[in-house]
mmCIF file of C-alpha atoms in Angstrom:
data_model
loop_
_atom_site.group_PDB
_atom_site.id
_atom_site.type_symbol
_atom_site.label_atom_id
_atom_site.label_comp_id
_atom_site.label_asym_id
_atom_site.label_seq_id
_atom_site.Cartn_x
_atom_site.Cartn_y
_atom_site.Cartn_z
ATOM 1 C CA MET A 91 3.786 2.846 4.567
ATOM 2 C CA VAL A 92 0.986 1.598 6.841
ATOM 3 C CA SER A 93 1.186 4.798 8.873
ATOM 4 C CA GLU A 94 0.821 6.744 5.614
ATOM 5 C CA LEU A 95 -2.214 4.644 4.703
ATOM 6 C CA HIS A 96 -3.740 5.460 8.103
ATOM 7 C CA VAL A 97 -3.202 9.194 7.469
ATOM 8 C CA ARG A 98 -4.999 8.808 4.113
ATOM 9 C CA GLY A 99 -8.108 7.353 5.771
ATOM 10 C CA TYR A 100 -7.303 3.632 5.641
ATOM 11 C CA GLN A 101 -7.151 3.107 9.414
ATOM 12 C CA LEU A 102 -8.894 -0.262 9.143
ATOM 13 C CA LEU A 103 -5.721 -1.711 7.602
ATOM 14 C CA ARG A 104 -3.651 -3.725 10.060
ATOM 15 C CA ILE A 105 -0.391 -5.601 10.203
ATOM 16 C CA ALA A 106 0.114 -9.219 11.264
ATOM 17 C CA PRO A 107 3.882 -9.424 11.891
ATOM 18 C CA GLY A 108 5.924 -12.518 12.682
ATOM 19 C CA MET A 109 9.026 -14.586 12.051
ATOM 20 C CA ALA A 110 9.640 -17.269 9.429
ATOM 21 C CA PRO A 111 10.205 -20.809 10.776
ATOM 22 C CA SER A 112 13.939 -20.467 10.076
ATOM 23 C CA GLY A 113 14.103 -17.355 12.264
ATOM 24 C CA LEU A 114 15.987 -15.567 9.487
ATOM 25 C CA HIS A 115 13.224 -13.442 7.981
ATOM 26 C CA TRP A 116 10.604 -11.078 9.332
ATOM 27 C CA ARG A 117 7.123 -11.450 7.833
ATOM 28 C CA CYS A 118 4.376 -8.878 7.683
ATOM 29 C CA SER A 119 0.899 -9.268 6.243
ATOM 30 C CA ILE A 120 -1.293 -6.242 5.630
ATOM 31 C CA THR A 121 -4.987 -6.940 5.856
ATOM 32 C CA PRO A 122 -8.258 -5.254 6.892
ATOM 33 C CA ALA A 123 -9.436 -5.396 10.515
ATOM 34 C CA THR A 124 -12.214 -7.755 9.365
ATOM 35 C CA ASN A 125 -9.454 -10.344 8.798
ATOM 36 C CA ILE A 126 -7.777 -9.808 12.188
ATOM 37 C CA LEU A 127 -8.844 -11.958 15.134
ATOM 38 C CA LYS A 128 -10.949 -10.519 17.932
ATOM 39 C CA SER A 129 -8.926 -12.674 20.322
ATOM 40 C CA ASN A 130 -5.592 -11.224 19.129
ATOM 41 C CA GLY A 131 -5.376 -7.894 17.325
ATOM 42 C CA ALA A 132 -2.130 -8.873 15.580
ATOM 43 C CA LEU A 133 -3.068 -12.235 14.049
ATOM 44 C CA GLN A 134 -4.961 -12.693 10.811
ATOM 45 C CA TYR A 135 -7.821 -15.098 10.321
ATOM 46 C CA SER A 136 -7.467 -15.965 6.624
ATOM 47 C CA PHE A 137 -4.484 -16.108 4.286
ATOM 48 C CA GLU A 138 -6.553 -16.314 1.075
ATOM 49 C CA ASP A 139 -5.345 -14.376 -1.958
ATOM 50 C CA GLY A 140 -6.952 -10.973 -2.176
ATOM 51 C CA VAL A 141 -7.640 -10.786 1.570
ATOM 52 C CA SER A 142 -4.100 -9.870 2.571
ATOM 53 C CA VAL A 143 -0.750 -9.038 1.035
ATOM 54 C CA ASN A 144 2.465 -10.396 2.434
ATOM 55 C CA TYR A 145 6.013 -9.187 2.712
ATOM 56 C CA THR A 146 9.073 -11.038 3.958
ATOM 57 C CA SER A 147 12.447 -9.465 4.620
ATOM 58 C CA GLY A 148 13.846 -12.168 2.332
ATOM 59 C CA LEU A 149 12.514 -10.001 -0.514
ATOM 60 C CA GLU A 150 14.701 -7.142 0.753
ATOM 61 C CA ASN A 151 13.482 -3.941 -0.942
ATOM 62 C CA HIS A 152 11.201 -5.698 -3.440
ATOM 63 C CA TYR A 153 8.175 -4.995 -1.256
ATOM 64 C CA PHE A 154 5.269 -7.316 -2.108
ATOM 65 C CA GLY A 155 7.382 -8.548 -5.027
ATOM 66 C CA TRP A 156 7.449 -5.100 -6.636
ATOM 67 C CA SER A 157 10.608 -4.380 -8.607
ATOM 68 C CA ASP A 158 9.908 -0.653 -8.983
ATOM 69 C CA ALA A 159 9.469 0.511 -5.388
ATOM 70 C CA GLY A 160 12.755 -0.252 -3.661
ATOM 71 C CA TYR A 161 13.787 3.344 -3.091
ATOM 72 C CA ILE A 162 10.555 5.330 -2.918
ATOM 73 C CA THR A 163 9.129 7.186 0.059
ATOM 74 C CA PRO A 164 6.521 5.639 2.355
ATOM 75 C CA SER A 165 4.015 8.157 0.970
ATOM 76 C CA LYS A 166 4.610 7.046 -2.624
ATOM 77 C CA MET A 167 4.508 3.423 -1.516
ATOM 78 C CA ALA A 168 1.108 4.024 0.110
ATOM 79 C CA LYS A 169 -0.159 5.474 -3.172
ATOM 80 C CA LEU A 170 1.080 2.381 -5.053
ATOM 81 C CA PHE A 171 -0.507 0.094 -2.445
ATOM 82 C CA ILE A 172 -3.912 1.710 -3.002
ATOM 83 C CA GLN A 173 -3.522 1.417 -6.786
ATOM 84 C CA ARG A 174 -2.208 -2.150 -6.827
ATOM 85 C CA PHE A 175 -4.368 -3.634 -4.084
ATOM 86 C CA PRO A 176 -7.680 -1.789 -4.512
ATOM 87 C CA ARG A 177 -9.797 -4.531 -2.905
ATOM 88 C CA ILE A 178 -7.718 -4.600 0.275
ATOM 89 C CA ALA A 179 -7.459 -0.812 0.358
ATOM 90 C CA GLU A 180 -11.239 -0.418 -0.005
ATOM 91 C CA ALA A 181 -11.832 -2.901 2.830
ATOM 92 C CA GLY A 182 -9.388 -0.888 4.947
ATOM 93 C CA LYS A 183 -11.103 2.450 4.413
ATOM 94 C CA GLY A 184 -12.482 4.011 7.578
ATOM 95 C CA SER A 185 -11.558 5.273 11.034
ATOM 96 C CA ASP A 186 -9.974 3.227 13.778
ATOM 97 C CA TRP A 187 -8.231 5.729 16.021
ATOM 98 C CA SER A 188 -7.470 3.130 18.695
ATOM 99 C CA TYR A 189 -5.466 1.028 16.273
ATOM 100 C CA ALA A 190 -3.880 4.021 14.504
ATOM 101 C CA GLY A 191 -2.753 5.321 17.913
ATOM 102 C CA TRP A 192 -1.415 1.893 18.890
ATOM 103 C CA TYR A 193 0.452 1.745 15.580
ATOM 104 C CA VAL A 194 2.180 5.100 16.154
ATOM 105 C CA GLU A 195 3.180 3.985 19.668
ATOM 106 C CA MET A 196 4.527 0.695 18.265
ATOM 107 C CA LEU A 197 6.616 2.652 15.746
ATOM 108 C CA HIS A 198 7.978 4.741 18.625
ATOM 109 C CA LEU A 199 8.868 1.661 20.689
ATOM 110 C CA THR A 200 10.583 -0.143 17.810
ATOM 111 C CA TYR A 201 12.448 2.895 16.449
ATOM 112 C CA PRO A 202 15.023 2.913 14.888
ATOM 113 C CA ASP A 203 15.760 -0.704 14.034
ATOM 114 C CA GLY A 204 13.260 -3.039 15.689
ATOM 115 C CA PHE A 205 10.405 -5.028 14.205
ATOM 116 C CA PRO A 206 7.299 -6.251 16.053
ATOM 117 C CA ILE A 207 6.438 -9.941 16.020
ATOM 118 C CA ALA A 208 3.139 -11.508 17.076
ATOM 119 C CA TYR A 209 4.036 -15.103 16.244
ATOM 120 C CA GLU A 210 7.002 -17.392 15.732
ATOM 121 C CA ASP A 211 6.405 -20.869 14.412
ATOM 122 C CA SER A 212 9.084 -22.227 16.741
ATOM 123 C CA TYR A 213 7.471 -20.919 19.965
ATOM 124 C CA SER A 214 4.140 -21.492 21.659
ATOM 125 C CA ALA A 215 1.458 -18.813 21.660
ATOM 126 C CA ASN A 216 2.076 -18.361 25.410
ATOM 127 C CA ARG A 217 5.299 -16.523 24.549
ATOM 128 C CA PHE A 218 3.098 -13.695 23.251
ATOM 129 C CA ARG A 219 0.530 -13.732 26.070
ATOM 130 C CA ASP A 220 1.824 -10.457 27.524
ATOM 131 C CA GLY A 221 2.297 -8.664 24.218
ATOM 132 C CA LEU A 222 4.217 -8.612 20.982
ATOM 133 C CA ARG A 223 7.958 -9.192 20.964
ATOM 134 C CA MET A 224 10.572 -7.314 19.034
ATOM 135 C CA VAL A 225 13.404 -8.510 16.840
ATOM 136 C CA GLY A 226 16.366 -6.237 16.383
ATOM 137 C CA GLY A 227 16.764 -3.107 18.462
ATOM 138 C CA LYS A 228 15.732 -3.570 22.090
ATOM 139 C CA SER A 229 14.854 -7.248 21.677
ATOM 140 C CA ASP A 230 13.902 -7.663 25.343
ATOM 141 C CA LEU A 231 11.041 -5.177 24.931
ATOM 142 C CA THR A 232 7.410 -6.290 25.062
ATOM 143 C CA ILE A 233 5.001 -4.247 22.947
ATOM 144 C CA PRO A 234 1.392 -4.023 24.192
ATOM 145 C CA HIS A 235 -1.173 -5.956 22.163
ATOM 146 C CA PRO A 236 -3.057 -3.916 19.574
ATOM 147 C CA PRO A 237 -6.829 -3.491 19.884
ATOM 148 C CA PRO A 238 -8.852 -6.571 18.881
ATOM 149 C CA GLY A 239 -9.722 -7.182 15.265
ATOM 150 C CA LEU A 240 -13.173 -7.922 13.899
ATOM 151 C CA ALA A 241 -12.842 -11.588 12.822
ATOM 152 C CA GLU A 242 -14.395 -14.321 14.958
ATOM 153 C CA GLU A 243 -12.462 -17.545 15.305
ATOM 154 C CA VAL A 244 -14.485 -20.516 14.132
ATOM 155 C CA CYS A 245 -13.657 -23.729 15.968
#
């Protein structure tokens, strides 16, 4: 779906993927680049409502809690995303060819059954120093870091 959003001109939308503390479920937030850290292009700055939307594999095919999108195409899901999250979609409108290119490469590396992770609550951040990890598929693979986001960390 995110790739479809990029094709539609929402290249400033990014993913922040990770693992739940239990290690059982993959998490993925979708948020604008303005909410992604400059220091790590795969971690979001804020988790406030309306700034990002979150999915966990524990929801199975009820993406974002939707009960009507379990078996639709990524293209139709992108259309629903724009309709149902207009504020996030608007903030994600624009060109970011570096990230869109990274995203396509990440999809290639994780195909057909891997998922990128940028954080795990049970591991230190050093585990991800060299890149994102993958769960499923070729789990020993390191995925290069995406381009930096636009959010400054405030200490």
